[in-house]
Tab-separated table of C-alpha atoms in Angstrom:
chain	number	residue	atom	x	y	z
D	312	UNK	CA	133.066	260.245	239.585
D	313	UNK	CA	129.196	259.199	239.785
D	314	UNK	CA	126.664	260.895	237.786
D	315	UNK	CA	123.670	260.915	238.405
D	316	UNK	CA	122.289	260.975	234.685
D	317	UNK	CA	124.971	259.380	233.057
D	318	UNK	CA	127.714	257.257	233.683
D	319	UNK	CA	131.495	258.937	233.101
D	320	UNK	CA	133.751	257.402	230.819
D	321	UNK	CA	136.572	257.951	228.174
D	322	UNK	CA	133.661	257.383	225.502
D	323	UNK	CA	130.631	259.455	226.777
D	324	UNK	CA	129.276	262.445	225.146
D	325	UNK	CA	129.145	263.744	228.331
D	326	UNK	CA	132.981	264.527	228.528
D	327	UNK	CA	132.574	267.405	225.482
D	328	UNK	CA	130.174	269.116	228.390
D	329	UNK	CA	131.744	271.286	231.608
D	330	UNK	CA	132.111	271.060	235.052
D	331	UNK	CA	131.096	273.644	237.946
D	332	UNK	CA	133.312	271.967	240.777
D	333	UNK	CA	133.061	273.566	244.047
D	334	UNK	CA	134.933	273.943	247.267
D	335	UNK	CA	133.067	275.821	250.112
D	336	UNK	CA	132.404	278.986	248.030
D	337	UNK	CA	135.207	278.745	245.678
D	338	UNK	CA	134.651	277.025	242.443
D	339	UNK	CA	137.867	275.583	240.334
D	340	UNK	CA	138.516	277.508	237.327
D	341	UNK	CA	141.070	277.108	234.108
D	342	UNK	CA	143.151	279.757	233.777
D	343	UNK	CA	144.157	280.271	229.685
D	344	UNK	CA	146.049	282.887	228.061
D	345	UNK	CA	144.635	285.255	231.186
D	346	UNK	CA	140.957	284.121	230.586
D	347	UNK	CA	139.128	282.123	232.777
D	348	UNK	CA	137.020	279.100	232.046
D	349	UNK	CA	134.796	276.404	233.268
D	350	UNK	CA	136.578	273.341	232.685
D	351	UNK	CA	135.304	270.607	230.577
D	352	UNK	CA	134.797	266.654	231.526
D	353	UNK	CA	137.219	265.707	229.865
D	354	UNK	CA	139.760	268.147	231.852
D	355	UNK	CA	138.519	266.847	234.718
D	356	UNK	CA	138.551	263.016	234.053
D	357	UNK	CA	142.320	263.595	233.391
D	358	UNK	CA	143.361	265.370	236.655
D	359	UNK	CA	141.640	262.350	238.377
D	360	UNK	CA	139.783	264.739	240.909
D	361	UNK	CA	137.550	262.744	243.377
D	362	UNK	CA	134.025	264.525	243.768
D	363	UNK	CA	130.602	263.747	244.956
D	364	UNK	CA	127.809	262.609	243.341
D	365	UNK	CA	127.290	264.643	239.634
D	366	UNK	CA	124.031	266.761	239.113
D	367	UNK	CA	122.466	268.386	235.668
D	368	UNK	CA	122.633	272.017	236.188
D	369	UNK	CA	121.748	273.824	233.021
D	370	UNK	CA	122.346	274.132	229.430
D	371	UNK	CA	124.179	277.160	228.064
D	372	UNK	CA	124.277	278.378	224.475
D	373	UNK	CA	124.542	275.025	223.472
D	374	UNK	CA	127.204	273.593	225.731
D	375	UNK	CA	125.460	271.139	228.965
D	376	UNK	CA	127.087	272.270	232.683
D	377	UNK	CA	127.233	269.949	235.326
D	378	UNK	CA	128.243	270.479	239.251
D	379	UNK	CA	129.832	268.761	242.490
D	380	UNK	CA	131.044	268.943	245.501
D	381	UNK	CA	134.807	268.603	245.736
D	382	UNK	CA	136.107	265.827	248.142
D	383	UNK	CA	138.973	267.787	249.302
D	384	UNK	CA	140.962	271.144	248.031
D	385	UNK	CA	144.084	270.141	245.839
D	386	UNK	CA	146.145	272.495	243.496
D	387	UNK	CA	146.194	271.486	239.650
D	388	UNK	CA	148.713	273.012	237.433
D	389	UNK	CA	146.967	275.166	234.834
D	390	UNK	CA	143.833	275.407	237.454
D	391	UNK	CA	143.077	277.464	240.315
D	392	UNK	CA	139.611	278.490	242.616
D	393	UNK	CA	138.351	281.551	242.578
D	394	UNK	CA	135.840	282.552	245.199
D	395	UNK	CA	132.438	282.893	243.541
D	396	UNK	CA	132.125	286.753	244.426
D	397	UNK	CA	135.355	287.335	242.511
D	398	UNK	CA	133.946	285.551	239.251
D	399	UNK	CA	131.726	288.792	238.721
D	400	UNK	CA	133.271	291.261	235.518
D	401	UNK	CA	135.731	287.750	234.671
D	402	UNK	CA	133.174	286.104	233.041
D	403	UNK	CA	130.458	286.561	231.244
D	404	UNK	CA	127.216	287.647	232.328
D	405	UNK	CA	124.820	284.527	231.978
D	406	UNK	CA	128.176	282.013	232.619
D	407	UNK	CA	128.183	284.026	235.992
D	408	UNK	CA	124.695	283.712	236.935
D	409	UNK	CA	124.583	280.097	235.449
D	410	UNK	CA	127.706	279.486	238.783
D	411	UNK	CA	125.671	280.913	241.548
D	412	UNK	CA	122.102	278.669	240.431
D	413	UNK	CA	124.375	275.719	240.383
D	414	UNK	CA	126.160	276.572	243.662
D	415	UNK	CA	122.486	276.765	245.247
D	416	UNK	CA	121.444	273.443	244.132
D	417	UNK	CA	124.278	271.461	244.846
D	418	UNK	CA	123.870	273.029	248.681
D	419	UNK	CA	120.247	272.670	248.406
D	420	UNK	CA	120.705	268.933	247.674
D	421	UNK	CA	123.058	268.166	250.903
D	422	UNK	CA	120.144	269.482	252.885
D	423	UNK	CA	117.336	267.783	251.148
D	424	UNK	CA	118.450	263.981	251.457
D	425	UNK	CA	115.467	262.485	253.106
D	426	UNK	CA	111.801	263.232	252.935
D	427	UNK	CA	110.421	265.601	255.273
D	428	UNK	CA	107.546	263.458	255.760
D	429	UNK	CA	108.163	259.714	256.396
D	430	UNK	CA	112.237	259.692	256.251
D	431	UNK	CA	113.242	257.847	253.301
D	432	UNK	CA	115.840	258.946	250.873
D	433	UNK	CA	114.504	261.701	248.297
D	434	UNK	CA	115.489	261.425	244.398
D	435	UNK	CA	116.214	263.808	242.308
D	436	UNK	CA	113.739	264.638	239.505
D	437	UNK	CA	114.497	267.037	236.630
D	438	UNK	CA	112.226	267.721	234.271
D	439	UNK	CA	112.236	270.035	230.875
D	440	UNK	CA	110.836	273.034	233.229
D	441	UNK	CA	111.451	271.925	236.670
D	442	UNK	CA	114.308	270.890	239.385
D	443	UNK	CA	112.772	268.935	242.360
D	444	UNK	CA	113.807	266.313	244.853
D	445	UNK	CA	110.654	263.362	245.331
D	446	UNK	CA	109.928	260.460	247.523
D	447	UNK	CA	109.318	257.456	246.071
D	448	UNK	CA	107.543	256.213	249.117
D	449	UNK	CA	105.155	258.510	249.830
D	450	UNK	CA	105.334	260.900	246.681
D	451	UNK	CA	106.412	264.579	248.759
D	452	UNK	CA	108.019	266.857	246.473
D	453	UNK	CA	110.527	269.668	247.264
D	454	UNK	CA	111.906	272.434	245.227
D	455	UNK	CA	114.765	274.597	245.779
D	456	UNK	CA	114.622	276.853	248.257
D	457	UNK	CA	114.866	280.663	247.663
D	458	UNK	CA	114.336	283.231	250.705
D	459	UNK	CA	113.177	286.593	249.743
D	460	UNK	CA	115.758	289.006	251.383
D	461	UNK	CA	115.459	292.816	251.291
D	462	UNK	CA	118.833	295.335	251.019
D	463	UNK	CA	117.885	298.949	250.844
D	464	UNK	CA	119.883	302.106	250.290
D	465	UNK	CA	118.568	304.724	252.662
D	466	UNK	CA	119.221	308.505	251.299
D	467	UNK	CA	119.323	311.225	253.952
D	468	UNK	CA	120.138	314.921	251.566
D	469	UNK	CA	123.924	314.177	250.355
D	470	UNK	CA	123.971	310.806	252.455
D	471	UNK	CA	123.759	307.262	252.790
D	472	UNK	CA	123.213	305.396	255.368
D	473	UNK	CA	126.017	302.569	255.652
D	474	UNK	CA	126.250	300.026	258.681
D	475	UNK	CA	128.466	297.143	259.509
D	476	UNK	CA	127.388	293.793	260.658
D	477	UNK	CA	129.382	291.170	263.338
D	478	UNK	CA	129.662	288.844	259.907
D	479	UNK	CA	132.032	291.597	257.918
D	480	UNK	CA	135.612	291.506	256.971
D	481	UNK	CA	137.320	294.065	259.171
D	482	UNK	CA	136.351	297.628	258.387
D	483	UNK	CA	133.642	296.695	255.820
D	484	UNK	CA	130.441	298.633	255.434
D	485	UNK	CA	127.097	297.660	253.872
D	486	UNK	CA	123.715	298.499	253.197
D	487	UNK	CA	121.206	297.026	255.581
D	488	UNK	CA	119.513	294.052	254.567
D	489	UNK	CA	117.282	291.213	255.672
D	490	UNK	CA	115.067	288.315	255.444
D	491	UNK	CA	111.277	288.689	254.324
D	492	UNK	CA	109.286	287.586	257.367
D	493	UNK	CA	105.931	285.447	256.472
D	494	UNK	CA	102.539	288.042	256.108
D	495	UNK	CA	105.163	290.737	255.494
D	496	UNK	CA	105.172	292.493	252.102
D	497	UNK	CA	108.883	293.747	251.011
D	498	UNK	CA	107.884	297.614	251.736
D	499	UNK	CA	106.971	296.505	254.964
D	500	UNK	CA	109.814	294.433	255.651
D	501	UNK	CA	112.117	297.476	254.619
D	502	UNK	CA	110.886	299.239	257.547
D	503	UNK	CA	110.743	296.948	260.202
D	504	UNK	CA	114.525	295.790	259.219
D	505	UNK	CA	115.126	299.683	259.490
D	506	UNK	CA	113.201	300.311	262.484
D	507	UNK	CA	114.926	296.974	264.285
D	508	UNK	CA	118.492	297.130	263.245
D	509	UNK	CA	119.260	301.067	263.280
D	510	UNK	CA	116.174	302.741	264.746
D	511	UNK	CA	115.041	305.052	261.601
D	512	UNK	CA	111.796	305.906	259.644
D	513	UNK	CA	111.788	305.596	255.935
D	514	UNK	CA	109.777	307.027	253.343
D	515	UNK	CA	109.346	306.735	249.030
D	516	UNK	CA	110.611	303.014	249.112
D	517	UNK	CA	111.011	302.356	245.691
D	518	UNK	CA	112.125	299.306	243.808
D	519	UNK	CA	115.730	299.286	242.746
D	520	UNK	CA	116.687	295.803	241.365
D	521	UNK	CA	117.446	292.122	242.582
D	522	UNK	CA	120.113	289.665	242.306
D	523	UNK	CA	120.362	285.768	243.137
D	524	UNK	CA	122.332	285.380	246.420
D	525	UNK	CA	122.979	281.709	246.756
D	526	UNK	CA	125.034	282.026	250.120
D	527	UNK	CA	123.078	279.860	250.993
D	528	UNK	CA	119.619	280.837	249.340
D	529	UNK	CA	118.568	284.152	248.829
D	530	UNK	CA	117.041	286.653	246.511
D	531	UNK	CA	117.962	289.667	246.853
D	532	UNK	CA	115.506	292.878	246.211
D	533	UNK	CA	116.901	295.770	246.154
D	534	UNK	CA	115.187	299.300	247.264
D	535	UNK	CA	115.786	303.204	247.486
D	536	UNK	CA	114.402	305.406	250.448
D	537	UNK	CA	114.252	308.640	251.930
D	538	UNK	CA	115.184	309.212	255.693
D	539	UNK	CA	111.526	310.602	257.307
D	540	UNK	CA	113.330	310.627	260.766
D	541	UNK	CA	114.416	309.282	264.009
D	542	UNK	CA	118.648	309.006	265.421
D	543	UNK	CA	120.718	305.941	264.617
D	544	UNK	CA	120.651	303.368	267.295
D	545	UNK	CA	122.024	300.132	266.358
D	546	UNK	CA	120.587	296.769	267.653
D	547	UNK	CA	124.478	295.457	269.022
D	548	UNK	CA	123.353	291.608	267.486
D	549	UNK	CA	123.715	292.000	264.074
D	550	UNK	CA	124.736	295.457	263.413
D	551	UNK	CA	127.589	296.638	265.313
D	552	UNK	CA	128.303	299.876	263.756
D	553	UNK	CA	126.259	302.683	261.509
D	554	UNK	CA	126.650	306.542	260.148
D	555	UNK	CA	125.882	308.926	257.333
D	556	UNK	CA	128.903	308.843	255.027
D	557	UNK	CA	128.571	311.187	251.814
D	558	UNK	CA	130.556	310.364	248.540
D	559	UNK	CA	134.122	311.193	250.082
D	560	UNK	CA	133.603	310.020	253.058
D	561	UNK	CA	132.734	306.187	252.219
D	562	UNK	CA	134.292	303.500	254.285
D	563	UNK	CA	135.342	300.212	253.288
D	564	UNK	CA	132.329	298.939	250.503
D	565	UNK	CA	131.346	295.497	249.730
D	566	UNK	CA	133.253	294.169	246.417
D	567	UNK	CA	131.938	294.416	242.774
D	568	UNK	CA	129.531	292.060	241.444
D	569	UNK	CA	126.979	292.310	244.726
D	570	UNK	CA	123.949	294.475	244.274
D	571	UNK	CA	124.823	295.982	247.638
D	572	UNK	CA	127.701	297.340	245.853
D	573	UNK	CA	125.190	298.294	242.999
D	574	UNK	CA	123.431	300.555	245.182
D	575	UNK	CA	125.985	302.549	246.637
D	576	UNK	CA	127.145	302.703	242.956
D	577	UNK	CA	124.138	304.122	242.536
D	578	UNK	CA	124.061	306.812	245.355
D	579	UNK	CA	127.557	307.739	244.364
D	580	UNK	CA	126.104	308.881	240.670
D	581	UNK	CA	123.462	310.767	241.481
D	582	UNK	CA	126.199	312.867	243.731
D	583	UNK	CA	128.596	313.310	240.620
């Protein structure tokens, strides 16, 4: 295992520090007395596990996490991978949001190797208050990418309006979302996504919350609005489906731990 600030051995402080190991979008997890953990170095120098190059992360109360890319998917008695979705309400709060900024870098890095300007191979520079990537030939520096993404819960009397995309799970339902265009504002984003996917007006867009959505590099920001008119008509590219669906009518939702999920929470309150 090569890291790229220290060098791994039986006798390095590093080993007392833990290990975000992923796997496409699972990450491997210990699995103790029903609670799951991050595993240490040391767990992982003794399982042997063959992974790509080592990155910093963060530090968390105290205790110095570290991530990589796993070489291949292999079973490990005591360990198992969880999809990082599924991690949300398992563990805690911070340790969850500390796995989806280290799943971002570590895909941010594959896709930042060489410098966009002259082609040679970009190092990684982390400073106290900073993660970057630089060229030491001609000095270009690139930070981690984060896309500004709108999802907004649209409110029509004792509705909501729900749609499903091409990309679901079969019989899933979401919120409609999308990407911040550049010039746009988010309130003006919310509409054209509206107007372009499923053919409605909104009005009152107000500002709900936002959540880190590393898959692969999004930030979510979340928004209310009121139906001001028009009929459904779906684009047939990315949305394939959309209706009104009060509180007992709800179709298939997206899983906890999404803010998607968080907004329909939401609409479902304010009906009870």
């Amino acid at each position: 295992m090569d890291c790229e600030f220290c060098t791994i051995s039986a006798d390095n402080s590093c080993k007392d520090s833990c290990i975000l190991l992923f796997y496409a979008d699972e990450l491997l997890v210990k699995e103790q007395d029903g609670i799951i953990l991050i595993p240490s170095m040391r767990d992982i120098s003794l399982l042997h596990i063959e992974t790509t190059t080592v990155h910093y992360s963060c530090s968390l109360n105290g205790t110095t996490y570290y991530a990589a890319t796993l070489c291949e998917k292999a079973l490990f008695a005591g360990f198992s991978f969880k999809k990082l979705r599924q991690l949300s309400g398992h563990i805690a709060d911070d340790c969850f949001e500390m796995t989806y900024r280290a799943f971002h870098i570590i895909n941010w890095l594959k896709t930042n190797k060489f410098c966009g300007c002259c082609g040679k191979v970009m190092q990684v520079m982390r400073q106290p208050q900073e993660f970057s990537v630089q060229c030491p030939a001609c000095g270009h520096t690139v930070y981690p990418r984060i896309s500004p993404a709108i999802i907004v819960a649209v409110i029509k009397e004792n509705e909501i309006l729900l749609a499903r995309s091409s990309r679901f799970p079969p019989g899933r339902y979401s919120v409609i979302a999308g990407f911040v265009e550049p010039g746009e504002t988010l309130e003006t984003c919310v509409r054209r996504e509206l107007q372009e996917e499923v053919g409605i007006e909104v009005a009152n867009i107000e500002y709900f919350g936002n959540q880190p959505w590393p898959f692969p590099d999004s930030l979510m920001i979340a928004f209310t609005a009121q139906y001001a008119g028009g009929e459904i008509t779906i684009d047939n590219d990315e949305i394939v489906a959309a209706d009104w669906f009060s509180a007992t009518t709800l179709p298939k939702i997206p899983p906890k731990g999404s803010i998607a999920r968080q907004l329909i929470e939401w609409f479902l309150d304010k009906q009870s």
